[in-house]
mmCIF file of C-alpha atoms and ligand atoms in Angstrom:
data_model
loop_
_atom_site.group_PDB
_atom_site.id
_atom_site.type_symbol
_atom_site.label_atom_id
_atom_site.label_comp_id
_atom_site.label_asym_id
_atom_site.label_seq_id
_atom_site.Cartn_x
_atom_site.Cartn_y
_atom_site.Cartn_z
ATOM 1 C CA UNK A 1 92.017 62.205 87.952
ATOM 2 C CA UNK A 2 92.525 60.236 90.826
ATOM 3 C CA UNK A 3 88.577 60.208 92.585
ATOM 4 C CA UNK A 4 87.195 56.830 93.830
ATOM 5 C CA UNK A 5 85.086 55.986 90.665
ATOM 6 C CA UNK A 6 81.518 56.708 91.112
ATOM 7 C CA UNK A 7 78.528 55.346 90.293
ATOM 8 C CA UNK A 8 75.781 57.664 88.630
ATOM 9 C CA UNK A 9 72.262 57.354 87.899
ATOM 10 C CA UNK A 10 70.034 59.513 85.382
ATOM 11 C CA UNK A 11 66.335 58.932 86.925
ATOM 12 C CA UNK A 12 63.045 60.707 85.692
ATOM 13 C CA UNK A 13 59.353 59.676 83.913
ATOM 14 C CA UNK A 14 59.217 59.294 80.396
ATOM 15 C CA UNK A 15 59.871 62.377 77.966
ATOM 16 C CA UNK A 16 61.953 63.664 81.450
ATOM 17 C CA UNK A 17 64.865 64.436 78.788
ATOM 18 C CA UNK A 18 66.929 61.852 80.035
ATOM 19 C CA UNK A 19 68.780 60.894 76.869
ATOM 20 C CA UNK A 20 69.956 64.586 76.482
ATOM 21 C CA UNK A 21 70.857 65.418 80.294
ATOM 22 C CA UNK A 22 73.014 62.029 80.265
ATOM 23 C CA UNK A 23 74.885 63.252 77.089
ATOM 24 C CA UNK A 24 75.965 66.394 78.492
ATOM 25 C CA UNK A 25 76.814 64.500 82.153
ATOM 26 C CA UNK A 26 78.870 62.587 80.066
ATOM 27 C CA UNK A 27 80.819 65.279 77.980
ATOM 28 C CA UNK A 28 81.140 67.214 81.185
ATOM 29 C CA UNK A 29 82.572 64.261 83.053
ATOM 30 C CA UNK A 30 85.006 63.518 80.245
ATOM 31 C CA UNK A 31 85.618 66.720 79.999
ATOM 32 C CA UNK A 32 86.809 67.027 83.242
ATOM 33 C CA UNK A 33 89.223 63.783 82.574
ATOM 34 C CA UNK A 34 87.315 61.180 83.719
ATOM 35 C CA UNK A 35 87.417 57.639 82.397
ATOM 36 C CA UNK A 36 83.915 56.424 82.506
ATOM 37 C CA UNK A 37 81.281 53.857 81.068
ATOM 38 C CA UNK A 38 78.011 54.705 79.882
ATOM 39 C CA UNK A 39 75.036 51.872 80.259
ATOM 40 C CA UNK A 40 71.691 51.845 80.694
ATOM 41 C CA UNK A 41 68.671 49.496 82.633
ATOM 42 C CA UNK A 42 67.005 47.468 81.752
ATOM 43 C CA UNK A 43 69.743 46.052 79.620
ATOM 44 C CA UNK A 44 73.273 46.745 79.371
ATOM 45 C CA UNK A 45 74.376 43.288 78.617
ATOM 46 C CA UNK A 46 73.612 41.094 75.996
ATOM 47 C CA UNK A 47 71.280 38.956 78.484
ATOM 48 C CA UNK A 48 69.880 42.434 79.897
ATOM 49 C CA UNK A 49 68.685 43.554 76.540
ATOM 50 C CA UNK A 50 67.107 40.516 75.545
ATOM 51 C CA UNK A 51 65.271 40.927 79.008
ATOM 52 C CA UNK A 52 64.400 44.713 78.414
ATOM 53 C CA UNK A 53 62.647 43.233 74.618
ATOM 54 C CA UNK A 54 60.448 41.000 77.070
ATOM 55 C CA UNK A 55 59.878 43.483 79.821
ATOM 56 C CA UNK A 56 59.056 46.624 77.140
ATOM 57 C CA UNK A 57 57.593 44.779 74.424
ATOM 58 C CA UNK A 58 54.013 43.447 74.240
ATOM 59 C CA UNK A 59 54.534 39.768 73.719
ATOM 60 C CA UNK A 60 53.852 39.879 77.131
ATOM 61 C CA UNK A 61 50.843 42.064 78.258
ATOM 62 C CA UNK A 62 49.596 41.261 81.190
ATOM 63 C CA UNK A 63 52.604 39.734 82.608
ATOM 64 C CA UNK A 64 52.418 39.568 86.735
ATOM 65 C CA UNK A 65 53.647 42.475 88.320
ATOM 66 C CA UNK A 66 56.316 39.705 90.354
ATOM 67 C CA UNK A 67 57.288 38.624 87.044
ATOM 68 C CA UNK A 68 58.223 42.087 86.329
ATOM 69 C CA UNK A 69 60.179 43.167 89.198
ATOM 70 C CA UNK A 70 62.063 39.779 89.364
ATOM 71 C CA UNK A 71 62.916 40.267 85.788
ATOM 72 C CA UNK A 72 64.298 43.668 86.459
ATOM 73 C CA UNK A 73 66.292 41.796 88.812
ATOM 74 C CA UNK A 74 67.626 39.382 86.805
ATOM 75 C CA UNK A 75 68.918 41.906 84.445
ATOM 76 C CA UNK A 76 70.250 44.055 86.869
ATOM 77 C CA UNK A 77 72.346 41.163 88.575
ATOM 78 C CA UNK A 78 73.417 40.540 84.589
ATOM 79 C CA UNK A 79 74.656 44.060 84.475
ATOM 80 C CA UNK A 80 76.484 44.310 87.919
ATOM 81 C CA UNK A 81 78.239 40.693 87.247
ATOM 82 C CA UNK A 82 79.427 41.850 83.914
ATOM 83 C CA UNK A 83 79.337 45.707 83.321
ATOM 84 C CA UNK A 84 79.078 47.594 86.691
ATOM 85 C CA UNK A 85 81.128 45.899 89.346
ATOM 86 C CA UNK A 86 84.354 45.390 86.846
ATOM 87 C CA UNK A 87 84.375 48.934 85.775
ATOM 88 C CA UNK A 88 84.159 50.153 89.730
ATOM 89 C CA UNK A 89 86.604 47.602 90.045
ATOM 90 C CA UNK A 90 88.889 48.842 87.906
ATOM 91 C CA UNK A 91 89.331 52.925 88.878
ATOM 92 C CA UNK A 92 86.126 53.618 85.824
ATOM 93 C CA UNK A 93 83.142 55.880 86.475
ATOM 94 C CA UNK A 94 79.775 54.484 85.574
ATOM 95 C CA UNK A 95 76.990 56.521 84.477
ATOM 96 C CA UNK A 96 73.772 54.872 84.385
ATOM 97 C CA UNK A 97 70.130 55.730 82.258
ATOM 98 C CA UNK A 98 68.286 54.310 85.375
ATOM 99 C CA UNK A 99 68.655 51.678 88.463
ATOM 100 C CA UNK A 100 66.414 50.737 91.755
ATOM 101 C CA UNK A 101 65.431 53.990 92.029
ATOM 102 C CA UNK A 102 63.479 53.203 89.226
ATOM 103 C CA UNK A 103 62.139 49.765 90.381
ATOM 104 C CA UNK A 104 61.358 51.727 93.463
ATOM 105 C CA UNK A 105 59.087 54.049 91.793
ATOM 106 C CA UNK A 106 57.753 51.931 88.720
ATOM 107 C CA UNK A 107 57.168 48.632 90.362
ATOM 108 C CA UNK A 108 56.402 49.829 93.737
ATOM 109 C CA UNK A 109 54.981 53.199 93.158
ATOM 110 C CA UNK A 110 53.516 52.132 89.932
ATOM 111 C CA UNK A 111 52.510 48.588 89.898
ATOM 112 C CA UNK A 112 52.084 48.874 94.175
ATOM 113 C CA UNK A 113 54.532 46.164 95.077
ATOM 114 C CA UNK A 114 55.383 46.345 98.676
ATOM 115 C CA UNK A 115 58.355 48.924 98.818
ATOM 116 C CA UNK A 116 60.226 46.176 101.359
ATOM 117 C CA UNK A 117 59.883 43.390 98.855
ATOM 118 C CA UNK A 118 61.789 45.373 96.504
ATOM 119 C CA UNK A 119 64.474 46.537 99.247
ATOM 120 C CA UNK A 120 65.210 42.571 99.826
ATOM 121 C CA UNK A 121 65.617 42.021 96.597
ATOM 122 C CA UNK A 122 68.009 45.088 96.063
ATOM 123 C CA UNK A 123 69.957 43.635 99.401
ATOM 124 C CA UNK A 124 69.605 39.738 97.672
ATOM 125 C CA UNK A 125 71.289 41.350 93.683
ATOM 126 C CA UNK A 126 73.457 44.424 94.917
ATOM 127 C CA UNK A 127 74.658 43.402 98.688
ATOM 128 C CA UNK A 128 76.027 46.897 99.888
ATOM 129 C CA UNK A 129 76.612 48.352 96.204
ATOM 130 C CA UNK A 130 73.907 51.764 95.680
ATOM 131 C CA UNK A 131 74.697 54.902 93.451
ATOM 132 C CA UNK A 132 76.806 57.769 94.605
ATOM 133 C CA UNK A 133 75.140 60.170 92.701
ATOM 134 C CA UNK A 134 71.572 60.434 91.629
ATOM 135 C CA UNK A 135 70.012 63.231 89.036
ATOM 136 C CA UNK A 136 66.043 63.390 89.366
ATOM 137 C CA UNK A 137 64.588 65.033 86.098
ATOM 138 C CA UNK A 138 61.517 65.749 88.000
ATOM 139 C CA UNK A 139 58.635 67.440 85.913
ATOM 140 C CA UNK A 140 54.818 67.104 86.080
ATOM 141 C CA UNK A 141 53.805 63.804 84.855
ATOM 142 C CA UNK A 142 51.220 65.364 81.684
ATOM 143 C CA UNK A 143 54.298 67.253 80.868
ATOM 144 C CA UNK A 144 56.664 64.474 80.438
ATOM 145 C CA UNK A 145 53.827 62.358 78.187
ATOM 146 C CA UNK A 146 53.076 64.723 75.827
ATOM 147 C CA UNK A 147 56.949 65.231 74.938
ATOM 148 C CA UNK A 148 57.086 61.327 74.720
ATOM 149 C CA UNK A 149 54.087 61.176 72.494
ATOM 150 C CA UNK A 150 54.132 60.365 69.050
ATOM 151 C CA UNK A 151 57.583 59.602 69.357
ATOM 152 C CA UNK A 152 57.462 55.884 68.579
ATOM 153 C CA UNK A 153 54.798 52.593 69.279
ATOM 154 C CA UNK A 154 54.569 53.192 73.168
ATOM 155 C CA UNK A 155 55.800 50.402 74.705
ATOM 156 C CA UNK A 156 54.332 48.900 77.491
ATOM 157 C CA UNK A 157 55.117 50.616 80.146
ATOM 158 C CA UNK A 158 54.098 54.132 78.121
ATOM 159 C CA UNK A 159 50.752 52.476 77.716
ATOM 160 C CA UNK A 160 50.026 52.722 81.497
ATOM 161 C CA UNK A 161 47.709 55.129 83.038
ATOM 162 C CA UNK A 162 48.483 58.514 84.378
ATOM 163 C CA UNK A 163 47.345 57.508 87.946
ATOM 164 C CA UNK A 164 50.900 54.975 87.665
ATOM 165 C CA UNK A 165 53.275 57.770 86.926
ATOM 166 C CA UNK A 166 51.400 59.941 89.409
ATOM 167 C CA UNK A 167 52.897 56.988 92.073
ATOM 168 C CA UNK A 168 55.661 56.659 90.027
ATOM 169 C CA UNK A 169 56.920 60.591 90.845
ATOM 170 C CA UNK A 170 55.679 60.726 94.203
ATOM 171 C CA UNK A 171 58.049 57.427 95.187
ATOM 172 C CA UNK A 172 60.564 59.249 93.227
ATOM 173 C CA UNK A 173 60.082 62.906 94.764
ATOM 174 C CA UNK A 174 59.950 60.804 98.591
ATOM 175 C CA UNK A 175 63.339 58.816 97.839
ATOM 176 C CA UNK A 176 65.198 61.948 96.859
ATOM 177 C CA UNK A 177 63.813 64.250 99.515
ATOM 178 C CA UNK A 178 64.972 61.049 102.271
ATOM 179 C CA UNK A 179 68.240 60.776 100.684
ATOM 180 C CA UNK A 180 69.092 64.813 99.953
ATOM 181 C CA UNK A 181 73.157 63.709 100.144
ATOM 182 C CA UNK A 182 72.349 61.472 97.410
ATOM 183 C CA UNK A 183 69.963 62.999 95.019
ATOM 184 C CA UNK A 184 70.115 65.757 92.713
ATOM 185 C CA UNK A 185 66.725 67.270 91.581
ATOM 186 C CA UNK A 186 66.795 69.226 88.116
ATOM 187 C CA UNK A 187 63.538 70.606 87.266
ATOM 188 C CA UNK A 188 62.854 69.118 84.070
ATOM 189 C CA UNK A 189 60.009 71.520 83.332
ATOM 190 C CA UNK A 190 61.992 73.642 81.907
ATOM 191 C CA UNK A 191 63.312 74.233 77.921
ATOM 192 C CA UNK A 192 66.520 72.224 77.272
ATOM 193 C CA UNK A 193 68.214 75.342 78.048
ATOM 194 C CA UNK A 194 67.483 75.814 80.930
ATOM 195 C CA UNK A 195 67.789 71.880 82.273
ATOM 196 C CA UNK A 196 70.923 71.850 81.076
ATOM 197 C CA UNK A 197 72.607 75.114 83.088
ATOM 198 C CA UNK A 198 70.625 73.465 85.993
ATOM 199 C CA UNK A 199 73.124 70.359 85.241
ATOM 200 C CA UNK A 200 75.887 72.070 84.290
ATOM 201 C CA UNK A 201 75.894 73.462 87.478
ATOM 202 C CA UNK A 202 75.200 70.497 89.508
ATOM 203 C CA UNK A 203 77.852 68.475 87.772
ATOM 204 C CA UNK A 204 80.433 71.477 89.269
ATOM 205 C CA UNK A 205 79.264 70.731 92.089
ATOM 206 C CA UNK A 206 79.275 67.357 92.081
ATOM 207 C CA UNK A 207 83.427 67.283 90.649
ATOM 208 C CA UNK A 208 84.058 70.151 93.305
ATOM 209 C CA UNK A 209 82.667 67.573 95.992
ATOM 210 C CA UNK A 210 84.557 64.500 94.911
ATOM 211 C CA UNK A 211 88.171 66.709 94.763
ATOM 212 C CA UNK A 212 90.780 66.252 92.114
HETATM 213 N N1 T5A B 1 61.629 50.598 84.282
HETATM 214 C C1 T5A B 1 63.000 50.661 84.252
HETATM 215 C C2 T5A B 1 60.975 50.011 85.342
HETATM 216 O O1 T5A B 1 59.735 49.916 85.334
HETATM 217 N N2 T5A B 1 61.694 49.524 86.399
HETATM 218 C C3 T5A B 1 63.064 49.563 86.426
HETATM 219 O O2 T5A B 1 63.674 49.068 87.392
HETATM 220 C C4 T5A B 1 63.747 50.159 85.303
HETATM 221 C C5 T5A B 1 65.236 50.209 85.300
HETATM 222 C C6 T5A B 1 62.625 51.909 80.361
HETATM 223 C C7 T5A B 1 61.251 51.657 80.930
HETATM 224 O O3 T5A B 1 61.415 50.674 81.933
HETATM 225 C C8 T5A B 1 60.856 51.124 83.136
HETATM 226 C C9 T5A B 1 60.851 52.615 83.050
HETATM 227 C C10 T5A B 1 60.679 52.902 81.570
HETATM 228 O O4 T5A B 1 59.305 52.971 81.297
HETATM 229 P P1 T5A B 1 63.554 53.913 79.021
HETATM 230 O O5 T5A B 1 63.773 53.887 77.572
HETATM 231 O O6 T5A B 1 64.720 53.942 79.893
HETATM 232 O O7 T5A B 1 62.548 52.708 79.290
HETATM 233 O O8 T5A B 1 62.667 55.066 79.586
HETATM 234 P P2 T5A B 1 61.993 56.255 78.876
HETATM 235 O O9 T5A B 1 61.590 57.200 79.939
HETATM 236 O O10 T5A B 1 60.929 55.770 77.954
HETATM 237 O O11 T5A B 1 63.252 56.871 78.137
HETATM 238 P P3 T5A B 1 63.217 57.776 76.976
HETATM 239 O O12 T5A B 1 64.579 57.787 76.370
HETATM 240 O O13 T5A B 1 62.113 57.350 76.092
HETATM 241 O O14 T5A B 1 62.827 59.158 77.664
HETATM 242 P P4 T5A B 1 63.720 60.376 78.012
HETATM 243 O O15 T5A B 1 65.141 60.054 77.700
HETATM 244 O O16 T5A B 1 63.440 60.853 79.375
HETATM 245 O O17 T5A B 1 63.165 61.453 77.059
HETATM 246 P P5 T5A B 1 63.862 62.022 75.768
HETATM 247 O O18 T5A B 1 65.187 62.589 76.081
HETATM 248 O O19 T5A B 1 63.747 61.025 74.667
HETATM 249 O O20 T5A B 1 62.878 63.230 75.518
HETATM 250 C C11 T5A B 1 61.600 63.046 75.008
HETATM 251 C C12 T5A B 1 61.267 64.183 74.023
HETATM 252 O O21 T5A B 1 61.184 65.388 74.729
HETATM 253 C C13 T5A B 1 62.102 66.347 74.224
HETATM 254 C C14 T5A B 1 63.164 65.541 73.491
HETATM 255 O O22 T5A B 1 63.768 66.300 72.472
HETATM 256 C C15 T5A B 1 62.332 64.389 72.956
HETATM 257 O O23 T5A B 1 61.695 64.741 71.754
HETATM 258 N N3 T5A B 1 62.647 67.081 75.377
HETATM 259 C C16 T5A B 1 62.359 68.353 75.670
HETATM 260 N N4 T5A B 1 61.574 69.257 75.064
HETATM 261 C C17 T5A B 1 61.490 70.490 75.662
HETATM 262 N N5 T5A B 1 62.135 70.840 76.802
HETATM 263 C C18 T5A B 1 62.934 69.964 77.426
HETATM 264 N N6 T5A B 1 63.550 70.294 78.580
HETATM 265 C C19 T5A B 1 63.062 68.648 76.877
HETATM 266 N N7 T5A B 1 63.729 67.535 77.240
HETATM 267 C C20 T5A B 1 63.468 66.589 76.334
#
């Protein structure tokens, strides 16, 4: 294929189903005969992993909510310098288990950071660099915890009250109905069945839109 690579998010609450949506985004993609990377924020990098440890663990509790968003930064600039960028660079597709949209809607939804704080620091790490292509897993927030229950020690960000994620989709649900070019919303409510014909179909769509 000869497509300008792209750059692909996977965005959604916990339990959204994100680990199984970006495996079939991926076999679709390669699939279709396209050379692409798979990563993931925080981490991604050796740097970036040893920052998501800090940033998920509970070493930390309590850390300020600056501390948080500038270490999401930090990785994130890790990740473009040595993971995103060069693969762009050279002709590679990157598909990616969350980005700013996510700082967007955990540290400003969330955490209630002032939504232009975080938009100079995106300008400050990324410059002009944004996803493509964005897929929203939305699905009520009650839903999404009770999947992710029981599944391991929360970490800290799992530990957080409902009223977060409650900000945490509505930033989400606002970015993607502002940006409708960009953003793909699956309805995550459904079985894994039926998420993944919603994708299956969106990912035509989205290889029908780029061209061969
Ligand atoms: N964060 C991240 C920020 O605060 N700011 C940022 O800038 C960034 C980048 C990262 C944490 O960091 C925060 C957000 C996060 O809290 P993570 O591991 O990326 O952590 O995020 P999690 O949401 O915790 O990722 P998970 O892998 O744990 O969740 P998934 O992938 O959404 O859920 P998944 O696939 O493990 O599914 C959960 C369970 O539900 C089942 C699955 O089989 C599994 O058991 N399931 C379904 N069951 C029925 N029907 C369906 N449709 C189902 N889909 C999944």
């Amino acid at each position: 294929m000869t497509q300008i690579a792209r750059f692909i998010t996977v965005e959604g609450l916990e339990g959204a189903g994100k680990t199984t949506v970006l495996n079939a985004i991926e076999a679709q993609l390669r699939t279709a005969g396209i050379d692409l990377v798979t990563t993931r924020e925080p981490g991604g990098t050796p740097l970036g992993e040893e920052v998501r440890a800090l940033l998920l663990g509970h070493k930390h509790d309590g850390m300020a909510d600056d501390t948080e968003l500038l270490l999401m930064f930090a990785a994130r600039a890790e990740h473009l310098h040595r993971v995103i960028r060069p693969a762009l660079a050279a002709g590679r597709w990157v598909l990616c288990d969350r980005f700013t949209d996510a700082t967007y809607a955990y540290q400003g939804g969330g955490r209630g950071i002032d939504m232009a704080r975080i938009a100079t620091l995106e300008d400050f790490v990324q410059g002009d660099l944004r996803p493509h292509h964005t897929f929203l897993l939305d699905l009520p927030v009650r839903q999404g915890l009770d999947r992710a229950a029981g599944r391991s020690e929360p970490d800290r960000f799992e530990k957080q009250r409902e009223a977060f994620f409650d900000a945490a989709r509505a930033t989400y649900r606002a970015r993607a109905e502002s940006e409708p070019g960009r953003f793909r919303v699956i309805d995550a409510s459904q079985d894994l069945d039926g998420v993944l014909a919603q994708l299956k179909t969106s990912v035509a769509a989205l290889l029908a839109e780029v061209g061969p």
